[in-house]
CSV table of C-alpha atoms in Angstrom, one decimal:
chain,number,residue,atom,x,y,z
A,1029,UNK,CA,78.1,103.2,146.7
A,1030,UNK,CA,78.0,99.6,146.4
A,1031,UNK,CA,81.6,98.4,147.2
A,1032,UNK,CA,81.0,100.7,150.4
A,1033,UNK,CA,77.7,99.2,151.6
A,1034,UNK,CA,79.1,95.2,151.3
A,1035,UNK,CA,82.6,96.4,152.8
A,1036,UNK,CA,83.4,93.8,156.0
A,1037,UNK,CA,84.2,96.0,158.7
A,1038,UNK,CA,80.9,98.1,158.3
A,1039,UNK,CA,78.7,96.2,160.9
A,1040,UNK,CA,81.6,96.3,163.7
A,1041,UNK,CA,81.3,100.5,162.6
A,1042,UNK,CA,80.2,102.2,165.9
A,1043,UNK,CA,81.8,105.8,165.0
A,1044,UNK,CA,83.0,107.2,161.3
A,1045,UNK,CA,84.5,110.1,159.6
A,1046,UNK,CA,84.1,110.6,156.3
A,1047,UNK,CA,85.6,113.9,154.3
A,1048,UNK,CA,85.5,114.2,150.6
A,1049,UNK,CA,88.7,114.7,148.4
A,1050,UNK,CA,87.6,117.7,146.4
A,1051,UNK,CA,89.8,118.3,143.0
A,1052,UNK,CA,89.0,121.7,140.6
A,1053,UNK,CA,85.4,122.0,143.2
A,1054,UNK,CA,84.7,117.9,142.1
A,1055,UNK,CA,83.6,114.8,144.6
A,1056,UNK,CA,87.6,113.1,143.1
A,1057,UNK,CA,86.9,110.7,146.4
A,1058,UNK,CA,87.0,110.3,150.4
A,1059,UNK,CA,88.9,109.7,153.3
A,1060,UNK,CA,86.6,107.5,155.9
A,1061,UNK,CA,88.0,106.7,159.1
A,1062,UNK,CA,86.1,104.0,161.3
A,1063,UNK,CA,86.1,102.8,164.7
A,1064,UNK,CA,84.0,99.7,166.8
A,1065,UNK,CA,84.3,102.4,169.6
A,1066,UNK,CA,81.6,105.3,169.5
A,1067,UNK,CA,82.2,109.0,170.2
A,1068,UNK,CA,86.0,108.1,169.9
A,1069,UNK,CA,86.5,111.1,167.0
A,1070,UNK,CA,87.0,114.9,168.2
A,1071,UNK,CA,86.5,118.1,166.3
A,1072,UNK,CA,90.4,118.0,166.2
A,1073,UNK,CA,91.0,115.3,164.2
A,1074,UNK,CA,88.1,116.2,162.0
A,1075,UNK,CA,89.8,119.3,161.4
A,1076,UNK,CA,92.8,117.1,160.6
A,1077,UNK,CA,91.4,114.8,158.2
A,1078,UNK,CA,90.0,117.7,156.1
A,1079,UNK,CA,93.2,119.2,155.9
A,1080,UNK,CA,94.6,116.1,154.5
A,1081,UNK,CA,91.8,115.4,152.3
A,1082,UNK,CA,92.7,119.3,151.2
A,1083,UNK,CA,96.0,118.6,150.5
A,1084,UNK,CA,95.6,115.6,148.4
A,1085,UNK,CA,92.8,117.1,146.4
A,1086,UNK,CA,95.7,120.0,145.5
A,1087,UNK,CA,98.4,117.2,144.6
A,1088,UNK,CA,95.7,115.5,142.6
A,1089,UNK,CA,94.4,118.6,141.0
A,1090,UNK,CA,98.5,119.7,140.2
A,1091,UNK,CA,99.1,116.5,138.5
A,1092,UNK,CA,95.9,116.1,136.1
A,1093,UNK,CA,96.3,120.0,135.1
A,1094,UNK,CA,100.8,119.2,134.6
A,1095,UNK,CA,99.4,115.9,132.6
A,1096,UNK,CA,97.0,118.5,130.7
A,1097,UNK,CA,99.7,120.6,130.2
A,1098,UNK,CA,102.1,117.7,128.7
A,1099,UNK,CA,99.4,116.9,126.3
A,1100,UNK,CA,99.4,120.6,125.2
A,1101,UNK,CA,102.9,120.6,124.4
A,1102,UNK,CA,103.3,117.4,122.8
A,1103,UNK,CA,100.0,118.6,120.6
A,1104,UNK,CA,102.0,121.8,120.1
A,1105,UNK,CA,105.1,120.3,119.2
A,1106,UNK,CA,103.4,117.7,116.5
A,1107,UNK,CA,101.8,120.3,115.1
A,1108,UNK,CA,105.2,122.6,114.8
A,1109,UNK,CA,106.5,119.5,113.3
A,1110,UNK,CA,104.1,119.0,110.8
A,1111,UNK,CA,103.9,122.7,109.8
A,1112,UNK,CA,107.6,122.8,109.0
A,1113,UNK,CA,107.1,120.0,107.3
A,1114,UNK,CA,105.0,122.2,104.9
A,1115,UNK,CA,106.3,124.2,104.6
A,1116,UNK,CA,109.8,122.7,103.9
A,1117,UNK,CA,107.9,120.7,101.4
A,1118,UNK,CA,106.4,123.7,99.8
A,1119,UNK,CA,110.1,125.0,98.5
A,1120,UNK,CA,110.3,121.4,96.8
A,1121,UNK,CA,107.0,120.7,95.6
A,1122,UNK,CA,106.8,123.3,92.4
A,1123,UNK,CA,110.4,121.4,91.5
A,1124,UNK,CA,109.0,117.6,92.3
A,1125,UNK,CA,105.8,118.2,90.3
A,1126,UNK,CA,106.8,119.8,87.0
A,1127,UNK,CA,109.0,116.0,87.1
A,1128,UNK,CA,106.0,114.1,87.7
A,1129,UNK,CA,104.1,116.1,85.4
A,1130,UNK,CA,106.8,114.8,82.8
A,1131,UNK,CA,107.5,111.5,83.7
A,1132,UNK,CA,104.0,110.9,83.3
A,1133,UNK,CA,102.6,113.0,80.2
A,1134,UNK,CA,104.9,110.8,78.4
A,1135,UNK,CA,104.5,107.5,80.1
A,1136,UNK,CA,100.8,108.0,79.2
A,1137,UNK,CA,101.9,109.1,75.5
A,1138,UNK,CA,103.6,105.7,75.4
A,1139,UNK,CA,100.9,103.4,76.8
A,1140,UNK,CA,98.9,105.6,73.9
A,1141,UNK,CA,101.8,104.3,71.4
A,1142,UNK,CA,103.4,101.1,72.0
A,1143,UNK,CA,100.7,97.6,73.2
A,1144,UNK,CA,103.8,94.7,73.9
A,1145,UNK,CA,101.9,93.2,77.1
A,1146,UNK,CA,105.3,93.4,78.8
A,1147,UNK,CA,106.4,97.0,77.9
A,1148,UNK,CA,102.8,97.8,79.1
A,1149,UNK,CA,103.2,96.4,82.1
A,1150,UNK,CA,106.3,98.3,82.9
A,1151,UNK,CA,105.2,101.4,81.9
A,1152,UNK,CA,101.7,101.1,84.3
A,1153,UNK,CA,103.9,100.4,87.2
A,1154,UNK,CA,106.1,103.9,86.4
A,1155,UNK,CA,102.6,105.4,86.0
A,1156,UNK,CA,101.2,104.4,89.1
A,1157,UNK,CA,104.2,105.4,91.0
A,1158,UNK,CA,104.0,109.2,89.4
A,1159,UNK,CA,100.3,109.0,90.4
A,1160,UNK,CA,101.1,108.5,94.0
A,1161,UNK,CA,103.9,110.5,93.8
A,1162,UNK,CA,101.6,113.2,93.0
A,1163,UNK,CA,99.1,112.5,95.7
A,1164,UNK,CA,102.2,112.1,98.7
A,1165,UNK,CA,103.0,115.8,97.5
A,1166,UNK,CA,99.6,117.1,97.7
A,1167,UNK,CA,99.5,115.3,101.1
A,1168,UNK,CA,102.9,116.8,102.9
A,1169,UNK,CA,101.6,120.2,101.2
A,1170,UNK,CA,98.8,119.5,103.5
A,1171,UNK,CA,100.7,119.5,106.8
A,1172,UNK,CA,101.1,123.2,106.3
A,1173,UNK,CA,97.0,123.5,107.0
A,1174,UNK,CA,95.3,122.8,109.8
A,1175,UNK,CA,92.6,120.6,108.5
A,1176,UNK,CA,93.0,118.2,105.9
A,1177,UNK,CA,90.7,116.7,103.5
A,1178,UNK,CA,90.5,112.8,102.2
A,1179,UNK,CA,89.4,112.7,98.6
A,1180,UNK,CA,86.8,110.1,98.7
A,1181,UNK,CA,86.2,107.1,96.2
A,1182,UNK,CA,85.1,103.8,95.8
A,1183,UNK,CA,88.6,101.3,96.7
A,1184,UNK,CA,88.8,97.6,96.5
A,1185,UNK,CA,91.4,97.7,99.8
A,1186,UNK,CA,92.9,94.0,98.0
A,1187,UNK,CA,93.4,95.7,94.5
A,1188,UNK,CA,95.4,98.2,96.5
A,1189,UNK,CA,97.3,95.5,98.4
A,1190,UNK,CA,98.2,93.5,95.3
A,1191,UNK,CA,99.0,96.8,93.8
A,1192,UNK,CA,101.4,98.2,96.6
A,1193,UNK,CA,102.9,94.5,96.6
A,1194,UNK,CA,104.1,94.9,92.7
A,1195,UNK,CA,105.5,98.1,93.2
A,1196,UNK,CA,107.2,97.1,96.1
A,1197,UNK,CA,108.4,93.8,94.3
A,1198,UNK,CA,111.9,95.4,93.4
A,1199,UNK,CA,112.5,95.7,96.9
A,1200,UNK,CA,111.5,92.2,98.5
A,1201,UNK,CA,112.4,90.1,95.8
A,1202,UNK,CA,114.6,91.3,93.3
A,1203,UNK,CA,116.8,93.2,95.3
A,1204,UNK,CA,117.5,91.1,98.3
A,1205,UNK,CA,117.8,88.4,96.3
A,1206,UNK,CA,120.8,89.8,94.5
A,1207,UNK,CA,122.0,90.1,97.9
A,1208,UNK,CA,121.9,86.1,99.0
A,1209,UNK,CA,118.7,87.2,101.2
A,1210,UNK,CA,115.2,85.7,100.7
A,1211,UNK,CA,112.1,87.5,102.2
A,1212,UNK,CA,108.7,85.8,101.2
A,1213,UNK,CA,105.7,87.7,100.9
A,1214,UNK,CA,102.5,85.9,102.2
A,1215,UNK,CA,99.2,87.1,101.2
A,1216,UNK,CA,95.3,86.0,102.9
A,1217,UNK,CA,92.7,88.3,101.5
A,1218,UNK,CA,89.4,87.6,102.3
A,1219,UNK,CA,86.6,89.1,100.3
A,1220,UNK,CA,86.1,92.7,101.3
A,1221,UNK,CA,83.0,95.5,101.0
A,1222,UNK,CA,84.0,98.3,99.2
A,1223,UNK,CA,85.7,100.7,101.2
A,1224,UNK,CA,85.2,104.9,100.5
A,1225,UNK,CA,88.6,106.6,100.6
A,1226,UNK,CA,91.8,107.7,98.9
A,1227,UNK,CA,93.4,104.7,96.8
A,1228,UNK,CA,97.0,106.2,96.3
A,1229,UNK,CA,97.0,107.4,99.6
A,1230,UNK,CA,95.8,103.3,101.0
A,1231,UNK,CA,98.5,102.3,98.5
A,1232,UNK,CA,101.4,104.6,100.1
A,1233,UNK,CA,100.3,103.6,103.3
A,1234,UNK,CA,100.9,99.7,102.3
A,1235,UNK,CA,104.1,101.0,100.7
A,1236,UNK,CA,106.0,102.4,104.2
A,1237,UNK,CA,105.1,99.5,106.0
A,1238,UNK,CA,105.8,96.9,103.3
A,1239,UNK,CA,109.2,98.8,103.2
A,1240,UNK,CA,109.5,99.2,106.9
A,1241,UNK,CA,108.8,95.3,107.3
A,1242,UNK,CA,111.6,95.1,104.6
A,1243,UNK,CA,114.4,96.6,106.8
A,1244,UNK,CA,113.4,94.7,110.0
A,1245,UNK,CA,114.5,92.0,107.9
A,1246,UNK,CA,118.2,91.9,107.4
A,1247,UNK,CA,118.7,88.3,107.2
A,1248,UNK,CA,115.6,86.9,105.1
A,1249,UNK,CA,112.1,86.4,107.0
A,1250,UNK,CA,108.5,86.9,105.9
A,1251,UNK,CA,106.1,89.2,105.6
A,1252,UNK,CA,102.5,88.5,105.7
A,1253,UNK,CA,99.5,90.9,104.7
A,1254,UNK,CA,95.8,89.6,105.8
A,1255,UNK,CA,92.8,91.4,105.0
A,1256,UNK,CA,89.1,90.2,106.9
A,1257,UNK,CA,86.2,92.2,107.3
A,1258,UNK,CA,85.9,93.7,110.6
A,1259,UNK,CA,83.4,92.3,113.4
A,1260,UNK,CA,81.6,95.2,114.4
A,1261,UNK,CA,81.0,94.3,117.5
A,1262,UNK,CA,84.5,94.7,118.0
A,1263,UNK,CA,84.7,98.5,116.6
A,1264,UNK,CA,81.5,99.9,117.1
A,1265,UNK,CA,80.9,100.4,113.2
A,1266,UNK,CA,81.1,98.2,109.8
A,1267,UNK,CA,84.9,97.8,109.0
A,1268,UNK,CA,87.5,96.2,107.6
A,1269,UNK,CA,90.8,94.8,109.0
A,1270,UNK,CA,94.3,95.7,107.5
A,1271,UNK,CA,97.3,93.2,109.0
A,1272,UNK,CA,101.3,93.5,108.1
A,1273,UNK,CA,103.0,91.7,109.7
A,1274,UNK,CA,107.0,90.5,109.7
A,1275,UNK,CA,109.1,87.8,112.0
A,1276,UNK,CA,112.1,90.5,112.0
A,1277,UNK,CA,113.9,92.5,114.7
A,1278,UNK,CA,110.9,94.0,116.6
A,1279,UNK,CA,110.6,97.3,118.4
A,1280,UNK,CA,111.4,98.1,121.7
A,1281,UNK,CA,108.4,98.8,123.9
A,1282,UNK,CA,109.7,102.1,125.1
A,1283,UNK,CA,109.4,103.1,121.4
A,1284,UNK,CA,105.9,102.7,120.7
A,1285,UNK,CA,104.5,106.2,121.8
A,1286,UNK,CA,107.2,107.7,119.7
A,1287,UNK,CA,106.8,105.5,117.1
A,1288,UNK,CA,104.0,107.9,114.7
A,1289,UNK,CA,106.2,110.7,115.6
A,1290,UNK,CA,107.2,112.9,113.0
A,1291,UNK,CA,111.0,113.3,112.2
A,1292,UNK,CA,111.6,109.8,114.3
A,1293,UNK,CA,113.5,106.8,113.2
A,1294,UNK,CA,114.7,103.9,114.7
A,1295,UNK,CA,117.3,103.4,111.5
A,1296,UNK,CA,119.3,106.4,112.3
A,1297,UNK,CA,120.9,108.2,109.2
A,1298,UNK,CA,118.9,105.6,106.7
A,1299,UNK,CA,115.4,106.8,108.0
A,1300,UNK,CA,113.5,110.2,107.6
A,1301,UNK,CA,111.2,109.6,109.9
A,1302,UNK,CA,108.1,110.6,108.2
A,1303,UNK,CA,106.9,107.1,107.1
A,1304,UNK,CA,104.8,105.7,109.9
A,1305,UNK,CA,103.5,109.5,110.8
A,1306,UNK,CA,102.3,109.5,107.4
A,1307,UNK,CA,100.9,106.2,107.7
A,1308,UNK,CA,99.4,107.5,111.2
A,1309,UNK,CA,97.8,110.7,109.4
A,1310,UNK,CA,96.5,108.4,106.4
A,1311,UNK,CA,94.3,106.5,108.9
A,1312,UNK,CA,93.2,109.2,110.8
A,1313,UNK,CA,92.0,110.9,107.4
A,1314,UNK,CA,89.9,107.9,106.7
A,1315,UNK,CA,88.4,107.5,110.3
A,1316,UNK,CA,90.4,104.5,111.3
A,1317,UNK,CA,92.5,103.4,113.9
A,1318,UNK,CA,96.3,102.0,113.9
A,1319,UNK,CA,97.8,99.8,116.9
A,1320,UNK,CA,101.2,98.5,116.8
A,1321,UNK,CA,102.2,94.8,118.3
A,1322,UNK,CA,105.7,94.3,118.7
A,1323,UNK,CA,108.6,92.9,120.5
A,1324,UNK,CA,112.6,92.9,120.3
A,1325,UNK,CA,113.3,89.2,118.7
A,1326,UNK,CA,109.7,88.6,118.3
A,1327,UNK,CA,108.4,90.9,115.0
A,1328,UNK,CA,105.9,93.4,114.5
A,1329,UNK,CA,102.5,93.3,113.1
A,1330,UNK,CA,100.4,96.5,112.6
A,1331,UNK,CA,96.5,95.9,112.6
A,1332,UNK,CA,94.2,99.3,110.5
A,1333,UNK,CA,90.7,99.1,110.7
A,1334,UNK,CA,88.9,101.2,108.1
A,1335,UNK,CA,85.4,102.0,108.1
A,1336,UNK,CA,83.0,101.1,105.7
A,1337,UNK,CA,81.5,104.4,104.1
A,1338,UNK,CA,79.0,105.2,102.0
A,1339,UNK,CA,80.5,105.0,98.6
A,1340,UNK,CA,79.8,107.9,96.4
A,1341,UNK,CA,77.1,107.6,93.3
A,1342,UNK,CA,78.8,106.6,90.2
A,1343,UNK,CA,78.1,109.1,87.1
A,1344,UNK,CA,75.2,107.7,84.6
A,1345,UNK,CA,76.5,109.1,81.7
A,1346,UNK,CA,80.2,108.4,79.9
A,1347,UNK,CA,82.7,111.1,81.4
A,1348,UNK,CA,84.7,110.3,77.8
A,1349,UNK,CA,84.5,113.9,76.1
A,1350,UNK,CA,83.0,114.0,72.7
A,1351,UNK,CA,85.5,115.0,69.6
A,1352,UNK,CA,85.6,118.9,68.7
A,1353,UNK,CA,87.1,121.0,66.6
A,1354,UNK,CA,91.2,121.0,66.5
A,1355,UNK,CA,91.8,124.7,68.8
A,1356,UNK,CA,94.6,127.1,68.6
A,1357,UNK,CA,96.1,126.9,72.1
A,1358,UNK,CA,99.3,129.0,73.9
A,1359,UNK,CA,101.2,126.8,76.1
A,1360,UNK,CA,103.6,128.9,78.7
A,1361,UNK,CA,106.0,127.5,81.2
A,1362,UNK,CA,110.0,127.9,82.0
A,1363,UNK,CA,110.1,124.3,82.5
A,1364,UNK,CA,110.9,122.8,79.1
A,1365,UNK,CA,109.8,119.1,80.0
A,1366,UNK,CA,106.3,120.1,81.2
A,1367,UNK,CA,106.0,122.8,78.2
A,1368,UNK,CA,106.7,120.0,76.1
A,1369,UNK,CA,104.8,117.0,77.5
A,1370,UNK,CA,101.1,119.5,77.3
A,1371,UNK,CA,102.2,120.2,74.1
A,1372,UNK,CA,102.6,116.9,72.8
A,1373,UNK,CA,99.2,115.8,74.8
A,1374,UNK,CA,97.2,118.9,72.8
A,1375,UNK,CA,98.4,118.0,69.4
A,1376,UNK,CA,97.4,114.1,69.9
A,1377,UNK,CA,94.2,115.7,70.3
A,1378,UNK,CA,94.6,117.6,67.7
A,1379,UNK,CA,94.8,121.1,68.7
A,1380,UNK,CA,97.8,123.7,66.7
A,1381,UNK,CA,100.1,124.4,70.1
A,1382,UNK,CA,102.1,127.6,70.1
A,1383,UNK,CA,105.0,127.7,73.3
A,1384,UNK,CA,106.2,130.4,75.0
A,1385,UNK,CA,108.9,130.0,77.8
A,1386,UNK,CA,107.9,132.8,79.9
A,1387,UNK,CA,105.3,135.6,80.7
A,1388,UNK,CA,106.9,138.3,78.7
A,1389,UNK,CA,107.5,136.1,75.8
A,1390,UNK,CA,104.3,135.2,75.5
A,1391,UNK,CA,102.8,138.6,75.7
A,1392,UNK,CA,105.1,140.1,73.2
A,1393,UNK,CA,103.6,137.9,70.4
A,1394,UNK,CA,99.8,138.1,72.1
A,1395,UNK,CA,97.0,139.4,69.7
A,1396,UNK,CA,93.3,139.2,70.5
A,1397,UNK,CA,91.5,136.6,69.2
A,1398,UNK,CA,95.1,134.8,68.3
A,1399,UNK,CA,94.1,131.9,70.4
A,1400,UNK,CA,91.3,130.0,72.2
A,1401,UNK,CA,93.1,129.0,74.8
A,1402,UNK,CA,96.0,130.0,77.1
A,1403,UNK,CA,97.8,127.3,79.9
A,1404,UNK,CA,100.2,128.9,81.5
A,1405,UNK,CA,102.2,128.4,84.5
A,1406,UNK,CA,101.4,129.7,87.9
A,1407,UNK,CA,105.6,130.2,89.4
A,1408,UNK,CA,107.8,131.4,86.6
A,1409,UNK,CA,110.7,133.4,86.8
A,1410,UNK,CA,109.8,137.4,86.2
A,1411,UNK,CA,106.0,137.7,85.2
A,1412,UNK,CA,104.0,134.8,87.3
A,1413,UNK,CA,100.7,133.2,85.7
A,1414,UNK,CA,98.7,135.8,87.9
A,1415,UNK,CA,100.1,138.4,85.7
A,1416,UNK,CA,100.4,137.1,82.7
A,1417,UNK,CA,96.7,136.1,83.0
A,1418,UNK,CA,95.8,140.0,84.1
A,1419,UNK,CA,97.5,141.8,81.6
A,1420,UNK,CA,95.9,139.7,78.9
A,1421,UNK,CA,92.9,139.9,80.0
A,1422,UNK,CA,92.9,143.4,79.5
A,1423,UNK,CA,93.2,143.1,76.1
A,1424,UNK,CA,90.9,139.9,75.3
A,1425,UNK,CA,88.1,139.6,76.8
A,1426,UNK,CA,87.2,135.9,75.3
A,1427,UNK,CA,90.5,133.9,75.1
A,1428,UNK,CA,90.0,131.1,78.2
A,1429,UNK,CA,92.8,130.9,80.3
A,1430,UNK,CA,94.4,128.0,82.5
A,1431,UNK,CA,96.2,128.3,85.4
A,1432,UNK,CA,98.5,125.0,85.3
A,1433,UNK,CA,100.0,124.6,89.3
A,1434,UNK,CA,100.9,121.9,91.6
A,1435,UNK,CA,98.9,123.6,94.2
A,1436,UNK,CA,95.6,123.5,92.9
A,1437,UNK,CA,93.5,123.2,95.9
A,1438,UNK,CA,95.1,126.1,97.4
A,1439,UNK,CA,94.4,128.4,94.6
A,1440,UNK,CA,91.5,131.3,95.7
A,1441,UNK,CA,88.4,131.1,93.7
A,1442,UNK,CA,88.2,135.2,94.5
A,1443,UNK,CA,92.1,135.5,93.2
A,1444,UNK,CA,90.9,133.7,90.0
A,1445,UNK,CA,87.9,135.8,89.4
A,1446,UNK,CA,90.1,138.7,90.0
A,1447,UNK,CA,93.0,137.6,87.7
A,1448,UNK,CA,90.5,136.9,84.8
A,1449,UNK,CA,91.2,132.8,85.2
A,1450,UNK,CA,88.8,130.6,83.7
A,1451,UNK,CA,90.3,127.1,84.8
A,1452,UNK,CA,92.8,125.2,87.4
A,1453,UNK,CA,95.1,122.6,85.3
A,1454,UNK,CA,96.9,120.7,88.6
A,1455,UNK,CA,100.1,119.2,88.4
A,1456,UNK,CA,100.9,116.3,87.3
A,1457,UNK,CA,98.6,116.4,84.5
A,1458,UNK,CA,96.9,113.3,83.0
A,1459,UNK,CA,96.1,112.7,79.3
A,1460,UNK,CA,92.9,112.5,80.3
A,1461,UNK,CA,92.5,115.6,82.5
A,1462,UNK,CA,93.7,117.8,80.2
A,1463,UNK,CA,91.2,116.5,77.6
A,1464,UNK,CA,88.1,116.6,80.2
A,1465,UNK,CA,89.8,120.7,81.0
A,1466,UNK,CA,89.8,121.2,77.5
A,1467,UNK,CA,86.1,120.0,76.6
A,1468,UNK,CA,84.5,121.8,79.6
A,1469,UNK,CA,86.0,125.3,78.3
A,1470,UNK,CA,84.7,124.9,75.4
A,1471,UNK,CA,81.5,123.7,76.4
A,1472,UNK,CA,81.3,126.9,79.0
A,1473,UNK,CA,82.1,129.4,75.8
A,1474,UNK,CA,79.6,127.5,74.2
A,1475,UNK,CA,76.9,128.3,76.7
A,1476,UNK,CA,78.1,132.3,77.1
């Protein structure tokens, strides 16, 4: 060892003891007693050293495997957390869904309808919002599973800031202005490689902190968002940099380790929270990294890197579904606002739309070779989708059937195969995904 050959006393060294700290069977360190005086150390306090060195190496040992142990727990704990939080949000997101799936069938029916720049412009916002809506419950379903997948895409990380920034505008303009309070929003956004991730999940991400900068500012203040490609020198890989930061109240320092928490909040009965420990799990889905700056009186900025991926190949060939012939469809669900929102997105496409609001009503008036198609609802009230879809299929063998669910990803392929399912519609539905669903089943019946 280096530092032990240039130590200072080691030329005046005419005896030494040396005895290794052994923790879990490992060299952890050594005792080494010296003296200008040879032959000075005994067998006894050999013996006595090495007891010592034994007894540290246990106290060492005890507190890396209680620190071990800590880390357990708190992984433990987290991970109870976020599976209640699944699960909780599994009894809510069937409910929250079939509303999204409503709000924005008909907010895309209306874009379709109506072209004043300003009604337009009102109506993307509200469709935007639904959008991410839709992605945050897909998300909080996913706290329920132990892994987690990003969907990946290529995302101008600006467009989504300047996005997050007009939905949030309500909030840091409109609405604290009404209240005597000013808040200005600063914005330096350099020019940016395009990132590969999740763009309504970057944009909720914006969202909680935009909104978390908004309540650390009671009495006016600024925000500032910076954007700067990342040195990677710095991090190791190709990146970019993510900065919000506000002048407000600041965090304690004690806080910061809790702060990604879920279930925390430093607002008391006006926080869930869940916002920065979806923030947290955001980043982590994309490979990044999140580190928190702040200060009681001094503000808080929060600094993302994001790593520059590949970005995925974009398709050669329009994805816009060639016009075919109008189809007799079967639209079943107990919720009347999503029954009706498909069926008004079917007959803009021209199809003749036929609704049922349940399983048994639907099979009372079923005859083969009635319809082309069938959508039905997965959860319903008596006879679920699964069974609706079985019993039918053991009378017509060629109708196409669509399982329309908010929990898409989680359907079995080998429950669909079983059940006689031809296709997953998820929830909320687009205008254009239930045209592309629409053109590929006929296209597949085409092929048979």
């Amino acid at each position: 060892d280096e530092r032990y050959v240039c130590h200072p006393f080691l030329p005046a060294t005419a005896a030494e003891m040396i005895v290794p700290i052994l923790v879990d069977e490992r060299v952890f360190g050594v005792i080494t007693i010296e003296s200008d005086v040879r032959g000075v150390f005994a067998q006894s306090d050999l013996d006595l050293v090495t007891a010592m060195a034994h007894l540290i190496g246990v106290t060492i040992a005890n507190l890396q495997h209680d620190a071990e142990l800590q880390r357990a727990r708190e992984q433990l704990i987290e991970r109870d957390r976020l599976r209640a939080l699944g699960e909780l949000s599994s009894g809510v997101a069937h409910d929250f869904n079939n509303l999204l799936a409503s709000i924005l069938g008909h907010v895309q029916l209306l874009l379709n309808e109506y072209h004043d720049p300003r009604l337009q412009e009102g109506l993307w916002a509200i469709e935007l919002a639904a959008i991410d809506g839709a992605a945050t419950i897909k998300r909080l379903q996913g706290f329920a599973q132990t892994s987690q997948s990003t969907p990946q895409g290529a995302v101008d990380l600006n467009q989504v800031v300047e996005e997050s920034l007009a939905l949030t505008r309500p909030r840091w303009h409109d609405e604290v202005q009404s209240r005597g309070i000013v808040i200005e929003v600063r914005t330096d956004l350099k020019a940016l490689p395009i990132i590969t991730g999740d763009a309504p999940a970057l944009r909720e991400l914006i969202i909680n902190l935009v909104l978390n900068a908004i309540d650390a500012l009671p009495n006016g203040g600024t925000i500032t968002i910076r954007t700067t490609p990342a040195p990677p020198e710095v991090f190791g890989a190709a990146g970019v940099l993510l900065i919000i930061q506000d002048n407000g109240v600041g965090i304690d320092p004690a806080l910061h380790e809790r702060i990604f928490a879920p279930f925390f909040s430093t607002k008391g009965v006006h926080g869930t929270g869940m916002g920065l420990a979806i923030v947290r799990g955001i980043v982590q889905q994309h490979g990044g990294r999140i580190t928190l700056e702040s200060e009681p009186g001094k503000g808080t900025m929060f600094q993302i890197w994001l790593p520059v991926g590949q970005p995925p190949e974009l398709p050669t060939s329009s994805s816009q579904p060639s016009p075919m012939m109008p189809l007799h469809i079967l639209v079943v669900d107990d919720e009347t606002a999503v029954r009706q929102v498909l069926t008004r997105i079917l007959e803009r496409q021209g199809h003749r739309v036929v609704e049922a609001t349940s399983g048994e009503e639907a099979l009372a008036q079923y005859r083969p070779g009635r319809y082309a198609i069938i959508c039905t609802d997965l959860g319903m009230p008596g006879m679920s989708g699964w069974e609706l879809a079985s019993q039918v299929r053991q009378i017509d063998t060629t109708v196409r059937i669509v399982l329309v669910t908010g929990w898409s990803e989680q359907v079995d392929p080998a429950d669909m195969q079983r059940y006689g399912v031809n296709a997953i519609l998820a929830k909320p539905f687009t205008i254009q995904s239930v045209q592309n669903l629409i053109a590929s089943l006929v296209d597949a019946a085409e092929q048979v």
